[in-house]
């Protein structure tokens, strides 16, 4: 049996034959019942569009002012990052770091990594470092929806300290929209991308073989 036709169950390590042409159905492990293959593999177009939209919404959410600071009678509007700097200066460094990571760093890593992987895959090319980027996505994913909690904490602190006032304008609405978009993006299973990349690589290997029928089938060619 060809090694490339095997798939390991992520939950119980059972070695199984890769499901072929699942179409709209999902495949489950016969031993433990874990889902091996999601029907979301066919939703590549939709998830690419949504990820790009989420990235733009993220930029809007970060670029427009979200709070109004009142310092010694002088009011000034500032973005989320500006609010975090104010928190830091007020001696709440830990909260500032936690909110920064969950509302800025992790969503930015996940969205840019997804765009980096999805756009070339959609065009039929496997990008450089594909495996590492997908692993990074799976690493930051558990921290996905925590930004809702962190924004809540930030608003609570702002209200309690009367340091600033939350302004319900573009940035706040962008954050709301971004939360909904991220909820849908997070539902997409990155494992589906491994399968699509496998298909692309197999097709490229077949194409190379038909173009150079005299060349050996193995890729182990030596430079001379
Ligand atoms: Zn299993």
mmCIF file with all atom_site columns, C-alpha atoms and ligand atoms in Angstrom:
data_model
loop_
_atom_site.group_PDB
_atom_site.id
_atom_site.type_symbol
_atom_site.label_atom_id
_atom_site.label_alt_id
_atom_site.label_comp_id
_atom_site.label_asym_id
_atom_site.label_entity_id
_atom_site.label_seq_id
_atom_site.pdbx_PDB_ins_code
_atom_site.Cartn_x
_atom_site.Cartn_y
_atom_site.Cartn_z
_atom_site.occupancy
_atom_site.B_iso_or_equiv
_atom_site.pdbx_formal_charge
_atom_site.auth_seq_id
_atom_site.auth_comp_id
_atom_site.auth_asym_id
_atom_site.auth_atom_id
_atom_site.pdbx_PDB_model_num
ATOM   1   C  CA  . UNK A 1 1   ? 0.000   0.000  0.000   1.00 0.00 ? 1   UNK A CA  1
ATOM   2   C  CA  . UNK A 1 2   ? 1.274   3.476  -0.886  1.00 0.00 ? 2   UNK A CA  1
ATOM   3   C  CA  . UNK A 1 3   ? 2.415   5.458  2.164   1.00 0.00 ? 3   UNK A CA  1
ATOM   4   C  CA  . UNK A 1 4   ? 0.716   8.611  0.806   1.00 0.00 ? 4   UNK A CA  1
ATOM   5   C  CA  . UNK A 1 5   ? -2.679  6.915  0.857   1.00 0.00 ? 5   UNK A CA  1
ATOM   6   C  CA  . UNK A 1 6   ? -2.619  6.498  4.627   1.00 0.00 ? 6   UNK A CA  1
ATOM   7   C  CA  . UNK A 1 7   ? -3.971  8.890  7.227   1.00 0.00 ? 7   UNK A CA  1
ATOM   8   C  CA  . UNK A 1 8   ? -3.455  8.782  11.017  1.00 0.00 ? 8   UNK A CA  1
ATOM   9   C  CA  . UNK A 1 9   ? -6.320  9.521  13.396  1.00 0.00 ? 9   UNK A CA  1
ATOM   10  C  CA  . UNK A 1 10  ? -5.463  12.675 15.377  1.00 0.00 ? 10  UNK A CA  1
ATOM   11  C  CA  . UNK A 1 11  ? -7.085  11.294 18.534  1.00 0.00 ? 11  UNK A CA  1
ATOM   12  C  CA  . UNK A 1 12  ? -6.144  7.602  18.782  1.00 0.00 ? 12  UNK A CA  1
ATOM   13  C  CA  . UNK A 1 13  ? -3.288  7.279  16.208  1.00 0.00 ? 13  UNK A CA  1
ATOM   14  C  CA  . UNK A 1 14  ? -5.088  4.531  14.263  1.00 0.00 ? 14  UNK A CA  1
ATOM   15  C  CA  . UNK A 1 15  ? -3.593  4.215  10.755  1.00 0.00 ? 15  UNK A CA  1
ATOM   16  C  CA  . UNK A 1 16  ? -6.336  4.231  8.142   1.00 0.00 ? 16  UNK A CA  1
ATOM   17  C  CA  . UNK A 1 17  ? -6.705  4.470  4.405   1.00 0.00 ? 17  UNK A CA  1
ATOM   18  C  CA  . UNK A 1 18  ? -7.275  8.071  3.280   1.00 0.00 ? 18  UNK A CA  1
ATOM   19  C  CA  . UNK A 1 19  ? -10.954 8.635  2.372   1.00 0.00 ? 19  UNK A CA  1
ATOM   20  C  CA  . UNK A 1 20  ? -11.417 9.183  -1.360  1.00 0.00 ? 20  UNK A CA  1
ATOM   21  C  CA  . UNK A 1 21  ? -13.914 11.592 -2.921  1.00 0.00 ? 21  UNK A CA  1
ATOM   22  C  CA  . UNK A 1 22  ? -15.734 12.299 0.304   1.00 0.00 ? 22  UNK A CA  1
ATOM   23  C  CA  . UNK A 1 23  ? -17.670 15.065 -1.418  1.00 0.00 ? 23  UNK A CA  1
ATOM   24  C  CA  . UNK A 1 24  ? -20.074 16.623 1.050   1.00 0.00 ? 24  UNK A CA  1
ATOM   25  C  CA  . UNK A 1 25  ? -19.884 13.889 3.699   1.00 0.00 ? 25  UNK A CA  1
ATOM   26  C  CA  . UNK A 1 26  ? -17.414 13.747 6.592   1.00 0.00 ? 26  UNK A CA  1
ATOM   27  C  CA  . UNK A 1 27  ? -15.272 10.705 7.419   1.00 0.00 ? 27  UNK A CA  1
ATOM   28  C  CA  . UNK A 1 28  ? -14.912 9.389  10.974  1.00 0.00 ? 28  UNK A CA  1
ATOM   29  C  CA  . UNK A 1 29  ? -12.368 7.119  12.675  1.00 0.00 ? 29  UNK A CA  1
ATOM   30  C  CA  . UNK A 1 30  ? -13.947 3.643  13.046  1.00 0.00 ? 30  UNK A CA  1
ATOM   31  C  CA  . UNK A 1 31  ? -12.177 3.087  16.375  1.00 0.00 ? 31  UNK A CA  1
ATOM   32  C  CA  . UNK A 1 32  ? -12.783 6.317  18.352  1.00 0.00 ? 32  UNK A CA  1
ATOM   33  C  CA  . UNK A 1 33  ? -15.236 8.264  16.194  1.00 0.00 ? 33  UNK A CA  1
ATOM   34  C  CA  . UNK A 1 34  ? -13.027 11.372 15.742  1.00 0.00 ? 34  UNK A CA  1
ATOM   35  C  CA  . UNK A 1 35  ? -13.688 13.341 12.550  1.00 0.00 ? 35  UNK A CA  1
ATOM   36  C  CA  . UNK A 1 36  ? -10.906 12.616 10.029  1.00 0.00 ? 36  UNK A CA  1
ATOM   37  C  CA  . UNK A 1 37  ? -12.159 14.603 7.088   1.00 0.00 ? 37  UNK A CA  1
ATOM   38  C  CA  . UNK A 1 38  ? -14.439 17.648 7.048   1.00 0.00 ? 38  UNK A CA  1
ATOM   39  C  CA  . UNK A 1 39  ? -16.726 18.626 4.202   1.00 0.00 ? 39  UNK A CA  1
ATOM   40  C  CA  . UNK A 1 40  ? -15.274 22.174 4.555   1.00 0.00 ? 40  UNK A CA  1
ATOM   41  C  CA  . UNK A 1 41  ? -12.595 21.263 1.976   1.00 0.00 ? 41  UNK A CA  1
ATOM   42  C  CA  . UNK A 1 42  ? -14.979 22.550 -0.699  1.00 0.00 ? 42  UNK A CA  1
ATOM   43  C  CA  . UNK A 1 43  ? -15.351 25.952 1.013   1.00 0.00 ? 43  UNK A CA  1
ATOM   44  C  CA  . UNK A 1 44  ? -11.899 27.235 0.057   1.00 0.00 ? 44  UNK A CA  1
ATOM   45  C  CA  . UNK A 1 45  ? -13.235 30.151 -2.028  1.00 0.00 ? 45  UNK A CA  1
ATOM   46  C  CA  . UNK A 1 46  ? -15.582 31.358 0.681   1.00 0.00 ? 46  UNK A CA  1
ATOM   47  C  CA  . UNK A 1 47  ? -13.038 31.132 3.484   1.00 0.00 ? 47  UNK A CA  1
ATOM   48  C  CA  . UNK A 1 48  ? -10.385 32.979 1.399   1.00 0.00 ? 48  UNK A CA  1
ATOM   49  C  CA  . UNK A 1 49  ? -12.790 35.864 0.745   1.00 0.00 ? 49  UNK A CA  1
ATOM   50  C  CA  . UNK A 1 50  ? -13.866 35.969 4.383   1.00 0.00 ? 50  UNK A CA  1
ATOM   51  C  CA  . UNK A 1 51  ? -10.252 35.923 5.642   1.00 0.00 ? 51  UNK A CA  1
ATOM   52  C  CA  . UNK A 1 52  ? -9.315  38.852 3.364   1.00 0.00 ? 52  UNK A CA  1
ATOM   53  C  CA  . UNK A 1 53  ? -12.411 40.763 4.524   1.00 0.00 ? 53  UNK A CA  1
ATOM   54  C  CA  . UNK A 1 54  ? -11.535 40.021 8.162   1.00 0.00 ? 54  UNK A CA  1
ATOM   55  C  CA  . UNK A 1 55  ? -7.992  41.340 7.614   1.00 0.00 ? 55  UNK A CA  1
ATOM   56  C  CA  . UNK A 1 56  ? -9.320  44.656 6.217   1.00 0.00 ? 56  UNK A CA  1
ATOM   57  C  CA  . UNK A 1 57  ? -11.851 44.910 9.064   1.00 0.00 ? 57  UNK A CA  1
ATOM   58  C  CA  . UNK A 1 58  ? -9.004  44.261 11.512  1.00 0.00 ? 58  UNK A CA  1
ATOM   59  C  CA  . UNK A 1 59  ? -7.030  47.182 10.008  1.00 0.00 ? 59  UNK A CA  1
ATOM   60  C  CA  . UNK A 1 60  ? -10.100 49.473 10.311  1.00 0.00 ? 60  UNK A CA  1
ATOM   61  C  CA  . UNK A 1 61  ? -10.638 48.365 13.925  1.00 0.00 ? 61  UNK A CA  1
ATOM   62  C  CA  . UNK A 1 62  ? -7.023  49.203 14.786  1.00 0.00 ? 62  UNK A CA  1
ATOM   63  C  CA  . UNK A 1 63  ? -6.707  52.422 12.767  1.00 0.00 ? 63  UNK A CA  1
ATOM   64  C  CA  . UNK A 1 64  ? -9.785  54.321 14.022  1.00 0.00 ? 64  UNK A CA  1
ATOM   65  C  CA  . UNK A 1 65  ? -10.148 55.759 17.543  1.00 0.00 ? 65  UNK A CA  1
ATOM   66  C  CA  . UNK A 1 66  ? -11.969 53.560 20.051  1.00 0.00 ? 66  UNK A CA  1
ATOM   67  C  CA  . UNK A 1 67  ? -11.615 55.556 23.291  1.00 0.00 ? 67  UNK A CA  1
ATOM   68  C  CA  . UNK A 1 68  ? -11.587 59.197 24.350  1.00 0.00 ? 68  UNK A CA  1
ATOM   69  C  CA  . UNK A 1 69  ? -8.938  60.000 26.928  1.00 0.00 ? 69  UNK A CA  1
ATOM   70  C  CA  . UNK A 1 70  ? -9.373  62.821 29.407  1.00 0.00 ? 70  UNK A CA  1
ATOM   71  C  CA  . UNK A 1 71  ? -6.000  63.990 30.708  1.00 0.00 ? 71  UNK A CA  1
ATOM   72  C  CA  . UNK A 1 72  ? -5.993  67.141 32.861  1.00 0.00 ? 72  UNK A CA  1
ATOM   73  C  CA  . UNK A 1 73  ? -9.014  68.558 31.106  1.00 0.00 ? 73  UNK A CA  1
ATOM   74  C  CA  . UNK A 1 74  ? -7.621  67.911 27.627  1.00 0.00 ? 74  UNK A CA  1
ATOM   75  C  CA  . UNK A 1 75  ? -9.644  65.272 25.770  1.00 0.00 ? 75  UNK A CA  1
ATOM   76  C  CA  . UNK A 1 76  ? -8.095  63.299 22.944  1.00 0.00 ? 76  UNK A CA  1
ATOM   77  C  CA  . UNK A 1 77  ? -9.335  60.311 20.957  1.00 0.00 ? 77  UNK A CA  1
ATOM   78  C  CA  . UNK A 1 78  ? -7.070  57.324 20.576  1.00 0.00 ? 78  UNK A CA  1
ATOM   79  C  CA  . UNK A 1 79  ? -6.961  53.852 19.006  1.00 0.00 ? 79  UNK A CA  1
ATOM   80  C  CA  . UNK A 1 80  ? -6.883  50.542 20.869  1.00 0.00 ? 80  UNK A CA  1
ATOM   81  C  CA  . UNK A 1 81  ? -3.071  50.619 20.947  1.00 0.00 ? 81  UNK A CA  1
ATOM   82  C  CA  . UNK A 1 82  ? -3.193  54.154 22.363  1.00 0.00 ? 82  UNK A CA  1
ATOM   83  C  CA  . UNK A 1 83  ? -5.605  52.966 25.063  1.00 0.00 ? 83  UNK A CA  1
ATOM   84  C  CA  . UNK A 1 84  ? -3.214  50.115 25.917  1.00 0.00 ? 84  UNK A CA  1
ATOM   85  C  CA  . UNK A 1 85  ? -0.300  52.582 26.235  1.00 0.00 ? 85  UNK A CA  1
ATOM   86  C  CA  . UNK A 1 86  ? -2.476  54.626 28.639  1.00 0.00 ? 86  UNK A CA  1
ATOM   87  C  CA  . UNK A 1 87  ? -3.235  51.438 30.634  1.00 0.00 ? 87  UNK A CA  1
ATOM   88  C  CA  . UNK A 1 88  ? 0.500   50.675 30.753  1.00 0.00 ? 88  UNK A CA  1
ATOM   89  C  CA  . UNK A 1 89  ? 1.278   54.171 32.048  1.00 0.00 ? 89  UNK A CA  1
ATOM   90  C  CA  . UNK A 1 90  ? -1.415  53.740 34.715  1.00 0.00 ? 90  UNK A CA  1
ATOM   91  C  CA  . UNK A 1 91  ? 0.548   50.745 36.071  1.00 0.00 ? 91  UNK A CA  1
ATOM   92  C  CA  . UNK A 1 92  ? -1.666  48.000 34.572  1.00 0.00 ? 92  UNK A CA  1
ATOM   93  C  CA  . UNK A 1 93  ? 1.108   46.423 32.481  1.00 0.00 ? 93  UNK A CA  1
ATOM   94  C  CA  . UNK A 1 94  ? -0.206  42.841 32.783  1.00 0.00 ? 94  UNK A CA  1
ATOM   95  C  CA  . UNK A 1 95  ? -3.675  43.749 31.523  1.00 0.00 ? 95  UNK A CA  1
ATOM   96  C  CA  . UNK A 1 96  ? -2.136  45.833 28.715  1.00 0.00 ? 96  UNK A CA  1
ATOM   97  C  CA  . UNK A 1 97  ? 0.000   42.869 27.548  1.00 0.00 ? 97  UNK A CA  1
ATOM   98  C  CA  . UNK A 1 98  ? -2.909  40.400 27.770  1.00 0.00 ? 98  UNK A CA  1
ATOM   99  C  CA  . UNK A 1 99  ? -5.250  42.667 25.804  1.00 0.00 ? 99  UNK A CA  1
ATOM   100 C  CA  . UNK A 1 100 ? -2.505  43.423 23.244  1.00 0.00 ? 100 UNK A CA  1
ATOM   101 C  CA  . UNK A 1 101 ? -1.796  39.725 22.600  1.00 0.00 ? 101 UNK A CA  1
ATOM   102 C  CA  . UNK A 1 102 ? -5.443  38.671 22.362  1.00 0.00 ? 102 UNK A CA  1
ATOM   103 C  CA  . UNK A 1 103 ? -6.887  41.608 20.408  1.00 0.00 ? 103 UNK A CA  1
ATOM   104 C  CA  . UNK A 1 104 ? -3.907  42.497 18.217  1.00 0.00 ? 104 UNK A CA  1
ATOM   105 C  CA  . UNK A 1 105 ? -1.055  39.987 18.032  1.00 0.00 ? 105 UNK A CA  1
ATOM   106 C  CA  . UNK A 1 106 ? -2.871  36.615 17.823  1.00 0.00 ? 106 UNK A CA  1
ATOM   107 C  CA  . UNK A 1 107 ? -5.637  37.703 15.392  1.00 0.00 ? 107 UNK A CA  1
ATOM   108 C  CA  . UNK A 1 108 ? -2.994  39.417 13.201  1.00 0.00 ? 108 UNK A CA  1
ATOM   109 C  CA  . UNK A 1 109 ? -0.785  36.286 13.142  1.00 0.00 ? 109 UNK A CA  1
ATOM   110 C  CA  . UNK A 1 110 ? -3.709  34.006 12.331  1.00 0.00 ? 110 UNK A CA  1
ATOM   111 C  CA  . UNK A 1 111 ? -5.189  36.247 9.614   1.00 0.00 ? 111 UNK A CA  1
ATOM   112 C  CA  . UNK A 1 112 ? -1.902  37.020 7.805   1.00 0.00 ? 112 UNK A CA  1
ATOM   113 C  CA  . UNK A 1 113 ? -0.845  33.363 8.022   1.00 0.00 ? 113 UNK A CA  1
ATOM   114 C  CA  . UNK A 1 114 ? -4.212  32.255 6.585   1.00 0.00 ? 114 UNK A CA  1
ATOM   115 C  CA  . UNK A 1 115 ? -3.979  34.788 3.733   1.00 0.00 ? 115 UNK A CA  1
ATOM   116 C  CA  . UNK A 1 116 ? -0.384  33.666 3.038   1.00 0.00 ? 116 UNK A CA  1
ATOM   117 C  CA  . UNK A 1 117 ? -1.543  30.034 2.763   1.00 0.00 ? 117 UNK A CA  1
ATOM   118 C  CA  . UNK A 1 118 ? -5.023  30.406 1.234   1.00 0.00 ? 118 UNK A CA  1
ATOM   119 C  CA  . UNK A 1 119 ? -4.316  32.804 -1.668  1.00 0.00 ? 119 UNK A CA  1
ATOM   120 C  CA  . UNK A 1 120 ? -1.535  30.683 -3.291  1.00 0.00 ? 120 UNK A CA  1
ATOM   121 C  CA  . UNK A 1 121 ? -3.414  27.401 -2.584  1.00 0.00 ? 121 UNK A CA  1
ATOM   122 C  CA  . UNK A 1 122 ? -6.462  28.836 -4.346  1.00 0.00 ? 122 UNK A CA  1
ATOM   123 C  CA  . UNK A 1 123 ? -4.223  29.623 -7.357  1.00 0.00 ? 123 UNK A CA  1
ATOM   124 C  CA  . UNK A 1 124 ? -2.900  26.028 -7.316  1.00 0.00 ? 124 UNK A CA  1
ATOM   125 C  CA  . UNK A 1 125 ? 0.539   26.757 -5.795  1.00 0.00 ? 125 UNK A CA  1
ATOM   126 C  CA  . UNK A 1 126 ? 1.862   25.439 -2.479  1.00 0.00 ? 126 UNK A CA  1
ATOM   127 C  CA  . UNK A 1 127 ? 3.643   28.407 -0.772  1.00 0.00 ? 127 UNK A CA  1
ATOM   128 C  CA  . UNK A 1 128 ? 7.124   28.193 0.791   1.00 0.00 ? 128 UNK A CA  1
ATOM   129 C  CA  . UNK A 1 129 ? 7.028   27.028 4.414   1.00 0.00 ? 129 UNK A CA  1
ATOM   130 C  CA  . UNK A 1 130 ? 3.429   25.789 4.043   1.00 0.00 ? 130 UNK A CA  1
ATOM   131 C  CA  . UNK A 1 131 ? 3.834   23.153 6.799   1.00 0.00 ? 131 UNK A CA  1
ATOM   132 C  CA  . UNK A 1 132 ? 5.324   25.606 9.327   1.00 0.00 ? 132 UNK A CA  1
ATOM   133 C  CA  . UNK A 1 133 ? 2.668   28.286 8.665   1.00 0.00 ? 133 UNK A CA  1
ATOM   134 C  CA  . UNK A 1 134 ? -0.173  25.781 9.112   1.00 0.00 ? 134 UNK A CA  1
ATOM   135 C  CA  . UNK A 1 135 ? 1.366   24.580 12.389  1.00 0.00 ? 135 UNK A CA  1
ATOM   136 C  CA  . UNK A 1 136 ? 1.597   28.215 13.562  1.00 0.00 ? 136 UNK A CA  1
ATOM   137 C  CA  . UNK A 1 137 ? -2.108  28.690 12.754  1.00 0.00 ? 137 UNK A CA  1
ATOM   138 C  CA  . UNK A 1 138 ? -3.004  25.596 14.755  1.00 0.00 ? 138 UNK A CA  1
ATOM   139 C  CA  . UNK A 1 139 ? -0.844  26.886 17.620  1.00 0.00 ? 139 UNK A CA  1
ATOM   140 C  CA  . UNK A 1 140 ? -2.521  30.319 17.966  1.00 0.00 ? 140 UNK A CA  1
ATOM   141 C  CA  . UNK A 1 141 ? -6.024  28.964 17.223  1.00 0.00 ? 141 UNK A CA  1
ATOM   142 C  CA  . UNK A 1 142 ? -6.939  28.026 20.839  1.00 0.00 ? 142 UNK A CA  1
ATOM   143 C  CA  . UNK A 1 143 ? -6.508  31.735 21.682  1.00 0.00 ? 143 UNK A CA  1
ATOM   144 C  CA  . UNK A 1 144 ? -8.949  32.664 18.927  1.00 0.00 ? 144 UNK A CA  1
ATOM   145 C  CA  . UNK A 1 145 ? -12.136 33.965 20.520  1.00 0.00 ? 145 UNK A CA  1
ATOM   146 C  CA  . UNK A 1 146 ? -10.529 35.294 23.705  1.00 0.00 ? 146 UNK A CA  1
ATOM   147 C  CA  . UNK A 1 147 ? -10.486 38.831 22.236  1.00 0.00 ? 147 UNK A CA  1
ATOM   148 C  CA  . UNK A 1 148 ? -14.185 39.169 23.096  1.00 0.00 ? 148 UNK A CA  1
ATOM   149 C  CA  . UNK A 1 149 ? -13.405 38.589 26.784  1.00 0.00 ? 149 UNK A CA  1
ATOM   150 C  CA  . UNK A 1 150 ? -10.343 40.856 26.663  1.00 0.00 ? 150 UNK A CA  1
ATOM   151 C  CA  . UNK A 1 151 ? -12.246 43.725 25.015  1.00 0.00 ? 151 UNK A CA  1
ATOM   152 C  CA  . UNK A 1 152 ? -14.882 43.319 27.722  1.00 0.00 ? 152 UNK A CA  1
ATOM   153 C  CA  . UNK A 1 153 ? -12.210 43.532 30.432  1.00 0.00 ? 153 UNK A CA  1
ATOM   154 C  CA  . UNK A 1 154 ? -10.706 46.613 28.751  1.00 0.00 ? 154 UNK A CA  1
ATOM   155 C  CA  . UNK A 1 155 ? -14.092 48.393 28.587  1.00 0.00 ? 155 UNK A CA  1
ATOM   156 C  CA  . UNK A 1 156 ? -14.779 47.500 32.236  1.00 0.00 ? 156 UNK A CA  1
ATOM   157 C  CA  . UNK A 1 157 ? -11.433 48.919 33.375  1.00 0.00 ? 157 UNK A CA  1
ATOM   158 C  CA  . UNK A 1 158 ? -11.984 52.078 31.327  1.00 0.00 ? 158 UNK A CA  1
ATOM   159 C  CA  . UNK A 1 159 ? -15.408 52.530 32.934  1.00 0.00 ? 159 UNK A CA  1
ATOM   160 C  CA  . UNK A 1 160 ? -14.145 51.796 36.453  1.00 0.00 ? 160 UNK A CA  1
ATOM   161 C  CA  . UNK A 1 161 ? -11.159 54.143 36.347  1.00 0.00 ? 161 UNK A CA  1
ATOM   162 C  CA  . UNK A 1 162 ? -13.027 56.887 34.450  1.00 0.00 ? 162 UNK A CA  1
ATOM   163 C  CA  . UNK A 1 163 ? -9.710  57.265 32.682  1.00 0.00 ? 163 UNK A CA  1
ATOM   164 C  CA  . UNK A 1 164 ? -11.426 57.347 29.326  1.00 0.00 ? 164 UNK A CA  1
ATOM   165 C  CA  . UNK A 1 165 ? -14.733 56.949 27.523  1.00 0.00 ? 165 UNK A CA  1
ATOM   166 C  CA  . UNK A 1 166 ? -15.485 54.285 24.893  1.00 0.00 ? 166 UNK A CA  1
ATOM   167 C  CA  . UNK A 1 167 ? -16.712 55.933 21.680  1.00 0.00 ? 167 UNK A CA  1
ATOM   168 C  CA  . UNK A 1 168 ? -19.227 53.923 19.666  1.00 0.00 ? 168 UNK A CA  1
ATOM   169 C  CA  . UNK A 1 169 ? -17.822 54.721 16.210  1.00 0.00 ? 169 UNK A CA  1
ATOM   170 C  CA  . UNK A 1 170 ? -16.126 52.967 13.281  1.00 0.00 ? 170 UNK A CA  1
ATOM   171 C  CA  . UNK A 1 171 ? -13.499 51.075 15.309  1.00 0.00 ? 171 UNK A CA  1
ATOM   172 C  CA  . UNK A 1 172 ? -15.995 49.613 17.813  1.00 0.00 ? 172 UNK A CA  1
ATOM   173 C  CA  . UNK A 1 173 ? -18.354 48.466 15.042  1.00 0.00 ? 173 UNK A CA  1
ATOM   174 C  CA  . UNK A 1 174 ? -15.369 47.044 13.131  1.00 0.00 ? 174 UNK A CA  1
ATOM   175 C  CA  . UNK A 1 175 ? -14.438 45.039 16.235  1.00 0.00 ? 175 UNK A CA  1
ATOM   176 C  CA  . UNK A 1 176 ? -17.990 43.711 16.421  1.00 0.00 ? 176 UNK A CA  1
ATOM   177 C  CA  . UNK A 1 177 ? -17.958 42.681 12.762  1.00 0.00 ? 177 UNK A CA  1
ATOM   178 C  CA  . UNK A 1 178 ? -14.459 41.226 13.137  1.00 0.00 ? 178 UNK A CA  1
ATOM   179 C  CA  . UNK A 1 179 ? -15.593 39.031 16.042  1.00 0.00 ? 179 UNK A CA  1
ATOM   180 C  CA  . UNK A 1 180 ? -18.379 37.535 13.901  1.00 0.00 ? 180 UNK A CA  1
ATOM   181 C  CA  . UNK A 1 181 ? -16.006 37.012 10.938  1.00 0.00 ? 181 UNK A CA  1
ATOM   182 C  CA  . UNK A 1 182 ? -13.347 35.376 13.121  1.00 0.00 ? 182 UNK A CA  1
ATOM   183 C  CA  . UNK A 1 183 ? -16.009 33.046 14.546  1.00 0.00 ? 183 UNK A CA  1
ATOM   184 C  CA  . UNK A 1 184 ? -16.693 31.770 11.013  1.00 0.00 ? 184 UNK A CA  1
ATOM   185 C  CA  . UNK A 1 185 ? -12.990 31.676 10.028  1.00 0.00 ? 185 UNK A CA  1
ATOM   186 C  CA  . UNK A 1 186 ? -12.155 29.651 13.160  1.00 0.00 ? 186 UNK A CA  1
ATOM   187 C  CA  . UNK A 1 187 ? -14.756 27.037 12.122  1.00 0.00 ? 187 UNK A CA  1
ATOM   188 C  CA  . UNK A 1 188 ? -12.624 26.266 9.056   1.00 0.00 ? 188 UNK A CA  1
ATOM   189 C  CA  . UNK A 1 189 ? -10.442 23.209 9.650   1.00 0.00 ? 189 UNK A CA  1
ATOM   190 C  CA  . UNK A 1 190 ? -6.809  23.827 8.525   1.00 0.00 ? 190 UNK A CA  1
ATOM   191 C  CA  . UNK A 1 191 ? -6.436  20.060 8.045   1.00 0.00 ? 191 UNK A CA  1
ATOM   192 C  CA  . UNK A 1 192 ? -8.492  20.418 4.860   1.00 0.00 ? 192 UNK A CA  1
ATOM   193 C  CA  . UNK A 1 193 ? -5.599  22.505 3.469   1.00 0.00 ? 193 UNK A CA  1
ATOM   194 C  CA  . UNK A 1 194 ? -3.119  19.619 3.931   1.00 0.00 ? 194 UNK A CA  1
ATOM   195 C  CA  . UNK A 1 195 ? -5.331  17.492 1.691   1.00 0.00 ? 195 UNK A CA  1
ATOM   196 C  CA  . UNK A 1 196 ? -5.635  20.224 -0.962  1.00 0.00 ? 196 UNK A CA  1
ATOM   197 C  CA  . UNK A 1 197 ? -1.836  20.797 -0.888  1.00 0.00 ? 197 UNK A CA  1
ATOM   198 C  CA  . UNK A 1 198 ? -1.302  17.019 -1.265  1.00 0.00 ? 198 UNK A CA  1
ATOM   199 C  CA  . UNK A 1 199 ? -3.549  17.005 -4.328  1.00 0.00 ? 199 UNK A CA  1
ATOM   200 C  CA  . UNK A 1 200 ? -1.661  19.962 -5.884  1.00 0.00 ? 200 UNK A CA  1
ATOM   201 C  CA  . UNK A 1 201 ? 1.751   18.349 -5.257  1.00 0.00 ? 201 UNK A CA  1
ATOM   202 C  CA  . UNK A 1 202 ? 0.573   15.007 -6.661  1.00 0.00 ? 202 UNK A CA  1
ATOM   203 C  CA  . UNK A 1 203 ? -0.761  16.754 -9.766  1.00 0.00 ? 203 UNK A CA  1
ATOM   204 C  CA  . UNK A 1 204 ? 2.551   18.638 -10.210 1.00 0.00 ? 204 UNK A CA  1
ATOM   205 C  CA  . UNK A 1 205 ? 4.496   15.371 -9.875  1.00 0.00 ? 205 UNK A CA  1
ATOM   206 C  CA  . UNK A 1 206 ? 2.270   13.712 -12.500 1.00 0.00 ? 206 UNK A CA  1
ATOM   207 C  CA  . UNK A 1 207 ? 2.692   16.745 -14.816 1.00 0.00 ? 207 UNK A CA  1
ATOM   208 C  CA  . UNK A 1 208 ? 6.499   16.630 -14.469 1.00 0.00 ? 208 UNK A CA  1
ATOM   209 C  CA  . UNK A 1 209 ? 6.480   12.930 -15.321 1.00 0.00 ? 209 UNK A CA  1
ATOM   210 C  CA  . UNK A 1 210 ? 4.365   13.358 -18.463 1.00 0.00 ? 210 UNK A CA  1
ATOM   211 C  CA  . UNK A 1 211 ? 6.540   16.268 -19.657 1.00 0.00 ? 211 UNK A CA  1
ATOM   212 C  CA  . UNK A 1 212 ? 9.752   14.233 -19.178 1.00 0.00 ? 212 UNK A CA  1
ATOM   213 C  CA  . UNK A 1 213 ? 8.693   10.627 -19.769 1.00 0.00 ? 213 UNK A CA  1
ATOM   214 C  CA  . UNK A 1 214 ? 12.349  9.467  -19.986 1.00 0.00 ? 214 UNK A CA  1
ATOM   215 C  CA  . UNK A 1 215 ? 13.190  10.829 -16.533 1.00 0.00 ? 215 UNK A CA  1
ATOM   216 C  CA  . UNK A 1 216 ? 12.958  8.427  -13.606 1.00 0.00 ? 216 UNK A CA  1
ATOM   217 C  CA  . UNK A 1 217 ? 9.770   8.658  -11.580 1.00 0.00 ? 217 UNK A CA  1
ATOM   218 C  CA  . UNK A 1 218 ? 11.619  9.329  -8.322  1.00 0.00 ? 218 UNK A CA  1
ATOM   219 C  CA  . UNK A 1 219 ? 12.491  12.911 -7.438  1.00 0.00 ? 219 UNK A CA  1
ATOM   220 C  CA  . UNK A 1 220 ? 15.993  11.947 -6.282  1.00 0.00 ? 220 UNK A CA  1
ATOM   221 C  CA  . UNK A 1 221 ? 17.868  13.494 -9.211  1.00 0.00 ? 221 UNK A CA  1
ATOM   222 C  CA  . UNK A 1 222 ? 21.480  14.487 -8.649  1.00 0.00 ? 222 UNK A CA  1
ATOM   223 C  CA  . UNK A 1 223 ? 23.021  17.780 -9.770  1.00 0.00 ? 223 UNK A CA  1
ATOM   224 C  CA  . UNK A 1 224 ? 25.828  17.204 -12.224 1.00 0.00 ? 224 UNK A CA  1
HETATM 225 ZN ZN1 . LIG B 2 .   ? -9.366  7.376  16.188  1.00 0.00 ? 1   LIG B ZN1 1
#
